[in-house]
Every structure is written in C-alpha cells, then in structure tokens.
PDB file of N, CA, C and O in Angstrom:
ATOM      1  N   LYS A 196     -29.325   4.328 -12.376  1.00 78.00           N
ATOM      2  CA  LYS A 196     -27.943   4.436 -11.941  1.00 78.00           C
ATOM      3  C   LYS A 196     -27.120   3.298 -12.542  1.00 78.00           C
ATOM      4  O   LYS A 196     -27.559   2.156 -12.531  1.00 78.00           O
ATOM      5  N   LEU A 197     -25.955   3.632 -13.024  1.00 85.00           N
ATOM      6  CA  LEU A 197     -25.044   2.641 -13.593  1.00 85.00           C
ATOM      7  C   LEU A 197     -23.995   2.259 -12.566  1.00 85.00           C
ATOM      8  O   LEU A 197     -23.592   3.077 -11.741  1.00 85.00           O
ATOM      9  N   LYS A 198     -23.533   1.013 -12.657  1.00 91.00           N
ATOM     10  CA  LYS A 198     -22.501   0.513 -11.755  1.00 91.00           C
ATOM     11  C   LYS A 198     -21.388  -0.104 -12.581  1.00 91.00           C
ATOM     12  O   LYS A 198     -21.622  -0.599 -13.692  1.00 91.00           O
ATOM     13  N   ILE A 199     -20.177  -0.118 -12.036  1.00 94.00           N
ATOM     14  CA  ILE A 199     -19.047  -0.749 -12.707  1.00 94.00           C
ATOM     15  C   ILE A 199     -19.354  -2.233 -12.900  1.00 94.00           C
ATOM     16  O   ILE A 199     -19.859  -2.898 -11.998  1.00 94.00           O
ATOM     17  N   GLY A 200     -19.075  -2.739 -14.095  1.00 95.00           N
ATOM     18  CA  GLY A 200     -19.326  -4.130 -14.432  1.00 95.00           C
ATOM     19  C   GLY A 200     -20.690  -4.379 -15.057  1.00 95.00           C
ATOM     20  O   GLY A 200     -20.950  -5.462 -15.563  1.00 95.00           O
ATOM     21  N   GLU A 201     -21.558  -3.386 -15.040  1.00 95.00           N
ATOM     22  CA  GLU A 201     -22.905  -3.516 -15.606  1.00 95.00           C
ATOM     23  C   GLU A 201     -22.852  -3.446 -17.133  1.00 95.00           C
ATOM     24  O   GLU A 201     -22.048  -2.734 -17.705  1.00 95.00           O
ATOM     25  N   THR A 202     -23.733  -4.175 -17.795  1.00 95.00           N
ATOM     26  CA  THR A 202     -23.838  -4.140 -19.250  1.00 95.00           C
ATOM     27  C   THR A 202     -24.535  -2.861 -19.686  1.00 95.00           C
ATOM     28  O   THR A 202     -25.531  -2.454 -19.095  1.00 95.00           O
ATOM     29  N   ALA A 203     -23.993  -2.236 -20.723  1.00 92.00           N
ATOM     30  CA  ALA A 203     -24.594  -1.036 -21.308  1.00 92.00           C
ATOM     31  C   ALA A 203     -24.457  -1.144 -22.816  1.00 92.00           C
ATOM     32  O   ALA A 203     -23.562  -1.814 -23.331  1.00 92.00           O
ATOM     33  N   TYR A 204     -25.355  -0.477 -23.521  1.00 92.00           N
ATOM     34  CA  TYR A 204     -25.324  -0.459 -24.985  1.00 92.00           C
ATOM     35  C   TYR A 204     -25.015   0.968 -25.400  1.00 92.00           C
ATOM     36  O   TYR A 204     -25.675   1.904 -24.957  1.00 92.00           O
ATOM     37  N   VAL A 205     -23.958   1.129 -26.207  1.00 88.00           N
ATOM     38  CA  VAL A 205     -23.440   2.460 -26.508  1.00 88.00           C
ATOM     39  C   VAL A 205     -23.361   2.716 -28.003  1.00 88.00           C
ATOM     40  O   VAL A 205     -23.348   1.791 -28.813  1.00 88.00           O
ATOM     41  N   CYS A 206     -23.263   3.974 -28.333  1.00 84.00           N
ATOM     42  CA  CYS A 206     -23.126   4.431 -29.706  1.00 84.00           C
ATOM     43  C   CYS A 206     -21.936   3.759 -30.380  1.00 84.00           C
ATOM     44  O   CYS A 206     -20.863   3.688 -29.807  1.00 84.00           O
ATOM     45  N   GLY A 207     -22.137   3.282 -31.597  1.00 77.00           N
ATOM     46  CA  GLY A 207     -21.067   2.648 -32.345  1.00 77.00           C
ATOM     47  C   GLY A 207     -20.367   3.597 -33.304  1.00 77.00           C
ATOM     48  O   GLY A 207     -19.569   3.176 -34.129  1.00 77.00           O
ATOM     49  N   CYS A 208     -20.654   4.874 -33.206  1.00 77.00           N
ATOM     50  CA  CYS A 208     -20.075   5.897 -34.086  1.00 77.00           C
ATOM     51  C   CYS A 208     -18.641   6.241 -33.666  1.00 77.00           C
ATOM     52  O   CYS A 208     -18.192   5.831 -32.612  1.00 77.00           O
ATOM     53  N   PRO A 209     -17.954   7.062 -34.459  1.00 69.00           N
ATOM     54  CA  PRO A 209     -16.631   7.545 -34.065  1.00 69.00           C
ATOM     55  C   PRO A 209     -16.684   8.230 -32.697  1.00 69.00           C
ATOM     56  O   PRO A 209     -17.744   8.652 -32.244  1.00 69.00           O
ATOM     57  N   MET A 210     -15.551   8.360 -32.067  1.00 61.00           N
ATOM     58  CA  MET A 210     -15.428   8.763 -30.672  1.00 61.00           C
ATOM     59  C   MET A 210     -16.283   9.961 -30.252  1.00 61.00           C
ATOM     60  O   MET A 210     -16.936   9.918 -29.236  1.00 61.00           O
ATOM     61  N   MET A 211     -16.322  11.042 -30.977  1.00 64.00           N
ATOM     62  CA  MET A 211     -17.009  12.248 -30.530  1.00 64.00           C
ATOM     63  C   MET A 211     -18.311  12.514 -31.292  1.00 64.00           C
ATOM     64  O   MET A 211     -18.790  13.623 -31.340  1.00 64.00           O
ATOM     65  N   CYS A 212     -18.892  11.487 -31.879  1.00 71.00           N
ATOM     66  CA  CYS A 212     -20.072  11.688 -32.711  1.00 71.00           C
ATOM     67  C   CYS A 212     -21.307  12.043 -31.888  1.00 71.00           C
ATOM     68  O   CYS A 212     -21.893  13.096 -32.065  1.00 71.00           O
ATOM     69  N   CYS A 213     -21.732  11.165 -31.011  1.00 77.00           N
ATOM     70  CA  CYS A 213     -22.903  11.446 -30.170  1.00 77.00           C
ATOM     71  C   CYS A 213     -22.708  10.791 -28.804  1.00 77.00           C
ATOM     72  O   CYS A 213     -21.721  10.117 -28.567  1.00 77.00           O
ATOM     73  N   ASN A 214     -23.649  10.968 -27.937  1.00 80.00           N
ATOM     74  CA  ASN A 214     -23.499  10.545 -26.548  1.00 80.00           C
ATOM     75  C   ASN A 214     -24.633   9.598 -26.154  1.00 80.00           C
ATOM     76  O   ASN A 214     -25.231   9.742 -25.110  1.00 80.00           O
ATOM     77  N   THR A 215     -24.912   8.583 -26.987  1.00 84.00           N
ATOM     78  CA  THR A 215     -26.027   7.687 -26.728  1.00 84.00           C
ATOM     79  C   THR A 215     -25.581   6.489 -25.902  1.00 84.00           C
ATOM     80  O   THR A 215     -24.611   5.814 -26.245  1.00 84.00           O
ATOM     81  N   ILE A 216     -26.291   6.250 -24.791  1.00 86.00           N
ATOM     82  CA  ILE A 216     -26.031   5.094 -23.934  1.00 86.00           C
ATOM     83  C   ILE A 216     -27.381   4.578 -23.448  1.00 86.00           C
ATOM     84  O   ILE A 216     -28.290   5.362 -23.183  1.00 86.00           O
ATOM     85  N   SER A 217     -27.524   3.248 -23.378  1.00 88.00           N
ATOM     86  CA  SER A 217     -28.800   2.642 -23.013  1.00 88.00           C
ATOM     87  C   SER A 217     -28.561   1.349 -22.251  1.00 88.00           C
ATOM     88  O   SER A 217     -27.504   0.734 -22.370  1.00 88.00           O
ATOM     89  N   ARG A 218     -29.553   0.921 -21.513  1.00 88.00           N
ATOM     90  CA  ARG A 218     -29.511  -0.397 -20.868  1.00 88.00           C
ATOM     91  C   ARG A 218     -30.206  -1.455 -21.715  1.00 88.00           C
ATOM     92  O   ARG A 218     -30.042  -2.631 -21.484  1.00 88.00           O
ATOM     93  N   ALA A 219     -30.987  -1.021 -22.691  1.00 89.00           N
ATOM     94  CA  ALA A 219     -31.769  -1.938 -23.512  1.00 89.00           C
ATOM     95  C   ALA A 219     -31.031  -2.294 -24.808  1.00 89.00           C
ATOM     96  O   ALA A 219     -30.527  -1.407 -25.493  1.00 89.00           O
ATOM     97  N   PRO A 220     -30.985  -3.581 -25.160  1.00 90.00           N
ATOM     98  CA  PRO A 220     -30.343  -3.983 -26.420  1.00 90.00           C
ATOM     99  C   PRO A 220     -31.218  -3.645 -27.627  1.00 90.00           C
ATOM    100  O   PRO A 220     -32.414  -3.406 -27.495  1.00 90.00           O
ATOM    101  N   GLY A 221     -30.587  -3.604 -28.793  1.00 86.00           N
ATOM    102  CA  GLY A 221     -31.337  -3.462 -30.030  1.00 86.00           C
ATOM    103  C   GLY A 221     -31.665  -2.047 -30.454  1.00 86.00           C
ATOM    104  O   GLY A 221     -32.321  -1.851 -31.463  1.00 86.00           O
ATOM    105  N   GLY A 222     -31.192  -1.066 -29.737  1.00 88.00           N
ATOM    106  CA  GLY A 222     -31.507   0.310 -30.094  1.00 88.00           C
ATOM    107  C   GLY A 222     -30.529   0.896 -31.098  1.00 88.00           C
ATOM    108  O   GLY A 222     -29.614   0.236 -31.579  1.00 88.00           O
ATOM    109  N   ARG A 223     -30.761   2.145 -31.424  1.00 89.00           N
ATOM    110  CA  ARG A 223     -29.880   2.886 -32.330  1.00 89.00           C
ATOM    111  C   ARG A 223     -29.548   4.228 -31.706  1.00 89.00           C
ATOM    112  O   ARG A 223     -30.343   4.779 -30.949  1.00 89.00           O
ATOM    113  N   CYS A 224     -28.380   4.762 -32.047  1.00 85.00           N
ATOM    114  CA  CYS A 224     -27.976   6.066 -31.521  1.00 85.00           C
ATOM    115  C   CYS A 224     -28.645   7.179 -32.333  1.00 85.00           C
ATOM    116  O   CYS A 224     -29.376   6.922 -33.288  1.00 85.00           O
ATOM    117  N   ALA A 225     -28.376   8.401 -31.972  1.00 82.00           N
ATOM    118  CA  ALA A 225     -28.963   9.556 -32.654  1.00 82.00           C
ATOM    119  C   ALA A 225     -28.555   9.614 -34.129  1.00 82.00           C
ATOM    120  O   ALA A 225     -29.243  10.219 -34.938  1.00 82.00           O
ATOM    121  N   CYS A 226     -27.458   8.968 -34.483  1.00 83.00           N
ATOM    122  CA  CYS A 226     -26.968   8.942 -35.869  1.00 83.00           C
ATOM    123  C   CYS A 226     -27.508   7.741 -36.647  1.00 83.00           C
ATOM    124  O   CYS A 226     -27.049   7.458 -37.748  1.00 83.00           O
ATOM    125  N   ASN A 227     -28.423   6.988 -36.039  1.00 86.00           N
ATOM    126  CA  ASN A 227     -29.065   5.826 -36.640  1.00 86.00           C
ATOM    127  C   ASN A 227     -28.115   4.645 -36.846  1.00 86.00           C
ATOM    128  O   ASN A 227     -28.309   3.821 -37.721  1.00 86.00           O
ATOM    129  N   VAL A 228     -27.082   4.543 -36.021  1.00 85.00           N
ATOM    130  CA  VAL A 228     -26.147   3.420 -36.044  1.00 85.00           C
ATOM    131  C   VAL A 228     -26.542   2.472 -34.907  1.00 85.00           C
ATOM    132  O   VAL A 228     -26.870   2.931 -33.816  1.00 85.00           O
ATOM    133  N   PRO A 229     -26.526   1.149 -35.128  1.00 88.00           N
ATOM    134  CA  PRO A 229     -26.888   0.212 -34.059  1.00 88.00           C
ATOM    135  C   PRO A 229     -25.976   0.370 -32.838  1.00 88.00           C
ATOM    136  O   PRO A 229     -24.770   0.595 -32.973  1.00 88.00           O
ATOM    137  N   LEU A 230     -26.577   0.258 -31.652  1.00 89.00           N
ATOM    138  CA  LEU A 230     -25.802   0.340 -30.412  1.00 89.00           C
ATOM    139  C   LEU A 230     -24.986  -0.929 -30.233  1.00 89.00           C
ATOM    140  O   LEU A 230     -25.402  -2.016 -30.623  1.00 89.00           O
ATOM    141  N   LYS A 231     -23.795  -0.779 -29.633  1.00 89.00           N
ATOM    142  CA  LYS A 231     -22.903  -1.907 -29.381  1.00 89.00           C
ATOM    143  C   LYS A 231     -22.939  -2.254 -27.900  1.00 89.00           C
ATOM    144  O   LYS A 231     -22.998  -1.375 -27.047  1.00 89.00           O
ATOM    145  N   LYS A 232     -22.866  -3.543 -27.616  1.00 93.00           N
ATOM    146  CA  LYS A 232     -22.853  -4.013 -26.240  1.00 93.00           C
ATOM    147  C   LYS A 232     -21.493  -3.735 -25.616  1.00 93.00           C
ATOM    148  O   LYS A 232     -20.455  -3.894 -26.261  1.00 93.00           O
ATOM    149  N   GLY A 233     -21.505  -3.319 -24.353  1.00 93.00           N
ATOM    150  CA  GLY A 233     -20.276  -3.063 -23.641  1.00 93.00           C
ATOM    151  C   GLY A 233     -20.468  -3.220 -22.143  1.00 93.00           C
ATOM    152  O   GLY A 233     -21.550  -3.580 -21.679  1.00 93.00           O
ATOM    153  N   THR A 234     -19.411  -2.941 -21.402  1.00 95.00           N
ATOM    154  CA  THR A 234     -19.422  -3.058 -19.952  1.00 95.00           C
ATOM    155  C   THR A 234     -18.894  -1.767 -19.344  1.00 95.00           C
ATOM    156  O   THR A 234     -17.868  -1.241 -19.806  1.00 95.00           O
ATOM    157  N   VAL A 235     -19.563  -1.280 -18.315  1.00 95.00           N
ATOM    158  CA  VAL A 235     -19.108  -0.070 -17.620  1.00 95.00           C
ATOM    159  C   VAL A 235     -17.779  -0.407 -16.950  1.00 95.00           C
ATOM    160  O   VAL A 235     -17.696  -1.309 -16.114  1.00 95.00           O
ATOM    161  N   SER A 236     -16.710   0.296 -17.341  1.00 94.00           N
ATOM    162  CA  SER A 236     -15.378  -0.005 -16.820  1.00 94.00           C
ATOM    163  C   SER A 236     -14.971   0.916 -15.673  1.00 94.00           C
ATOM    164  O   SER A 236     -14.227   0.512 -14.785  1.00 94.00           O
ATOM    165  N   ARG A 237     -15.448   2.152 -15.688  1.00 93.00           N
ATOM    166  CA  ARG A 237     -15.133   3.079 -14.596  1.00 93.00           C
ATOM    167  C   ARG A 237     -16.098   4.251 -14.611  1.00 93.00           C
ATOM    168  O   ARG A 237     -16.733   4.528 -15.627  1.00 93.00           O
ATOM    169  N   ILE A 238     -16.183   4.915 -13.473  1.00 92.00           N
ATOM    170  CA  ILE A 238     -17.040   6.088 -13.321  1.00 92.00           C
ATOM    171  C   ILE A 238     -16.209   7.133 -12.588  1.00 92.00           C
ATOM    172  O   ILE A 238     -15.738   6.888 -11.481  1.00 92.00           O
ATOM    173  N   ARG A 239     -16.014   8.295 -13.250  1.00 90.00           N
ATOM    174  CA  ARG A 239     -15.182   9.353 -12.661  1.00 90.00           C
ATOM    175  C   ARG A 239     -15.664  10.718 -13.081  1.00 90.00           C
ATOM    176  O   ARG A 239     -15.921  10.955 -14.251  1.00 90.00           O
ATOM    177  N   ASP A 240     -15.728  11.633 -12.125  1.00 85.00           N
ATOM    178  CA  ASP A 240     -15.991  13.049 -12.397  1.00 85.00           C
ATOM    179  C   ASP A 240     -17.166  13.280 -13.347  1.00 85.00           C
ATOM    180  O   ASP A 240     -17.063  14.041 -14.298  1.00 85.00           O
ATOM    181  N   GLY A 241     -18.285  12.605 -13.114  1.00 85.00           N
ATOM    182  CA  GLY A 241     -19.464  12.799 -13.946  1.00 85.00           C
ATOM    183  C   GLY A 241     -19.397  12.111 -15.292  1.00 85.00           C
ATOM    184  O   GLY A 241     -20.261  12.316 -16.139  1.00 85.00           O
ATOM    185  N   MET A 242     -18.385  11.297 -15.508  1.00 89.00           N
ATOM    186  CA  MET A 242     -18.225  10.571 -16.763  1.00 89.00           C
ATOM    187  C   MET A 242     -18.320   9.073 -16.497  1.00 89.00           C
ATOM    188  O   MET A 242     -17.807   8.578 -15.495  1.00 89.00           O
ATOM    189  N   VAL A 243     -18.994   8.368 -17.397  1.00 91.00           N
ATOM    190  CA  VAL A 243     -19.064   6.916 -17.345  1.00 91.00           C
ATOM    191  C   VAL A 243     -18.264   6.393 -18.534  1.00 91.00           C
ATOM    192  O   VAL A 243     -18.464   6.837 -19.665  1.00 91.00           O
ATOM    193  N   TYR A 244     -17.361   5.464 -18.283  1.00 92.00           N
ATOM    194  CA  TYR A 244     -16.535   4.872 -19.331  1.00 92.00           C
ATOM    195  C   TYR A 244     -17.035   3.461 -19.594  1.00 92.00           C
ATOM    196  O   TYR A 244     -17.178   2.659 -18.666  1.00 92.00           O
ATOM    197  N   VAL A 245     -17.325   3.180 -20.875  1.00 92.00           N
ATOM    198  CA  VAL A 245     -17.851   1.875 -21.269  1.00 92.00           C
ATOM    199  C   VAL A 245     -16.888   1.248 -22.268  1.00 92.00           C
ATOM    200  O   VAL A 245     -16.544   1.863 -23.275  1.00 92.00           O
ATOM    201  N   LYS A 246     -16.460   0.027 -21.959  1.00 92.00           N
ATOM    202  CA  LYS A 246     -15.597  -0.702 -22.879  1.00 92.00           C
ATOM    203  C   LYS A 246     -16.492  -1.607 -23.718  1.00 92.00           C
ATOM    204  O   LYS A 246     -17.125  -2.524 -23.201  1.00 92.00           O
ATOM    205  N   ALA A 247     -16.563  -1.307 -25.005  1.00 86.00           N
ATOM    206  CA  ALA A 247     -17.410  -2.070 -25.929  1.00 86.00           C
ATOM    207  C   ALA A 247     -16.754  -3.412 -26.231  1.00 86.00           C
ATOM    208  O   ALA A 247     -15.547  -3.594 -26.036  1.00 86.00           O
ATOM    209  N   ASP A 248     -17.548  -4.351 -26.711  1.00 81.00           N
ATOM    210  CA  ASP A 248     -17.041  -5.689 -27.023  1.00 81.00           C
ATOM    211  C   ASP A 248     -15.974  -5.677 -28.116  1.00 81.00           C
ATOM    212  O   ASP A 248     -15.225  -6.622 -28.248  1.00 81.00           O
ATOM    213  N   ASP A 249     -15.897  -4.590 -28.898  1.00 80.00           N
ATOM    214  CA  ASP A 249     -14.858  -4.499 -29.925  1.00 80.00           C
ATOM    215  C   ASP A 249     -13.529  -3.993 -29.355  1.00 80.00           C
ATOM    216  O   ASP A 249     -12.570  -3.801 -30.082  1.00 80.00           O
ATOM    217  N   GLY A 250     -13.478  -3.763 -28.019  1.00 83.00           N
ATOM    218  CA  GLY A 250     -12.245  -3.354 -27.357  1.00 83.00           C
ATOM    219  C   GLY A 250     -12.089  -1.863 -27.156  1.00 83.00           C
ATOM    220  O   GLY A 250     -11.211  -1.421 -26.417  1.00 83.00           O
ATOM    221  N   ARG A 251     -12.930  -1.050 -27.813  1.00 83.00           N
ATOM    222  CA  ARG A 251     -12.855   0.407 -27.666  1.00 83.00           C
ATOM    223  C   ARG A 251     -13.517   0.844 -26.379  1.00 83.00           C
ATOM    224  O   ARG A 251     -14.548   0.316 -25.996  1.00 83.00           O
ATOM    225  N   GLU A 252     -12.919   1.834 -25.734  1.00 88.00           N
ATOM    226  CA  GLU A 252     -13.543   2.418 -24.550  1.00 88.00           C
ATOM    227  C   GLU A 252     -14.045   3.808 -24.916  1.00 88.00           C
ATOM    228  O   GLU A 252     -13.313   4.599 -25.497  1.00 88.00           O
ATOM    229  N   LYS A 253     -15.306   4.077 -24.587  1.00 87.00           N
ATOM    230  CA  LYS A 253     -15.887   5.385 -24.867  1.00 87.00           C
ATOM    231  C   LYS A 253     -16.345   5.999 -23.559  1.00 87.00           C
ATOM    232  O   LYS A 253     -16.708   5.297 -22.637  1.00 87.00           O
ATOM    233  N   ARG A 254     -16.339   7.319 -23.512  1.00 87.00           N
ATOM    234  CA  ARG A 254     -16.791   8.013 -22.304  1.00 87.00           C
ATOM    235  C   ARG A 254     -18.090   8.734 -22.575  1.00 87.00           C
ATOM    236  O   ARG A 254     -18.331   9.212 -23.688  1.00 87.00           O
ATOM    237  N   PHE A 255     -18.908   8.810 -21.551  1.00 84.00           N
ATOM    238  CA  PHE A 255     -20.220   9.434 -21.651  1.00 84.00           C
ATOM    239  C   PHE A 255     -20.449  10.332 -20.466  1.00 84.00           C
ATOM    240  O   PHE A 255     -20.211   9.934 -19.323  1.00 84.00           O
ATOM    241  N   LEU A 256     -20.912  11.543 -20.730  1.00 83.00           N
ATOM    242  CA  LEU A 256     -21.262  12.486 -19.686  1.00 83.00           C
ATOM    243  C   LEU A 256     -22.715  12.236 -19.315  1.00 83.00           C
ATOM    244  O   LEU A 256     -23.604  12.333 -20.166  1.00 83.00           O
ATOM    245  N   ILE A 257     -22.952  11.872 -18.062  1.00 77.00           N
ATOM    246  CA  ILE A 257     -24.329  11.696 -17.615  1.00 77.00           C
ATOM    247  C   ILE A 257     -24.507  12.350 -16.258  1.00 77.00           C
ATOM    248  O   ILE A 257     -23.576  12.438 -15.458  1.00 77.00           O
ATOM    249  N   LYS A 258     -25.692  12.834 -16.022  1.00 69.00           N
ATOM    250  CA  LYS A 258     -25.992  13.555 -14.788  1.00 69.00           C
ATOM    251  C   LYS A 258     -26.248  12.600 -13.628  1.00 69.00           C
ATOM    252  O   LYS A 258     -25.727  12.765 -12.556  1.00 69.00           O
ATOM    253  N   ASP A 259     -27.078  11.580 -13.852  1.00 57.00           N
ATOM    254  CA  ASP A 259     -27.442  10.652 -12.798  1.00 57.00           C
ATOM    255  C   ASP A 259     -26.831   9.313 -13.107  1.00 57.00           C
ATOM    256  O   ASP A 259     -27.303   8.575 -13.948  1.00 57.00           O
ATOM    257  N   ARG A 260     -25.756   8.989 -12.462  1.00 46.00           N
ATOM    258  CA  ARG A 260     -25.066   7.751 -12.782  1.00 46.00           C
ATOM    259  C   ARG A 260     -25.358   6.719 -11.753  1.00 46.00           C
ATOM    260  O   ARG A 260     -24.983   5.633 -11.758  1.00 46.00           O
TER     261      ARG A 260
END
C-alpha cells in the first residue's frame, strides 16, 4: 500500500509510455529506462500521483494502493 509522502520510483518515459512504479531504487521500466525517484503527492479514484524529483507529476493506475 502506498501513502501520501512516501518515496516511489517511477517510469522516466514520456507521460503515457508505460505504467511502471516501484518502491525499490535502481530498477528500470518496461521500456528499459531507469526509474526516477519521486514522492506520492495524492491518491484519487484508483490513481496514484507521483511527483518526480525533476518536477513532473505522473499518474499511475493501481489496484491495491
């Protein structure tokens, strides 16, 4: 389960490329791009929003948040 303010590692690809999110650092997304560190900023309607350290916010559809 993810919580607001928790660290997450997310896909560094363009906005709609893939839906990779992890708690472990050092991984890669399905497109073989290194995951970027970010922080869970909000959780709404089955979507988790993560603000990456580069300032971009990405949304992820997850079943068990």
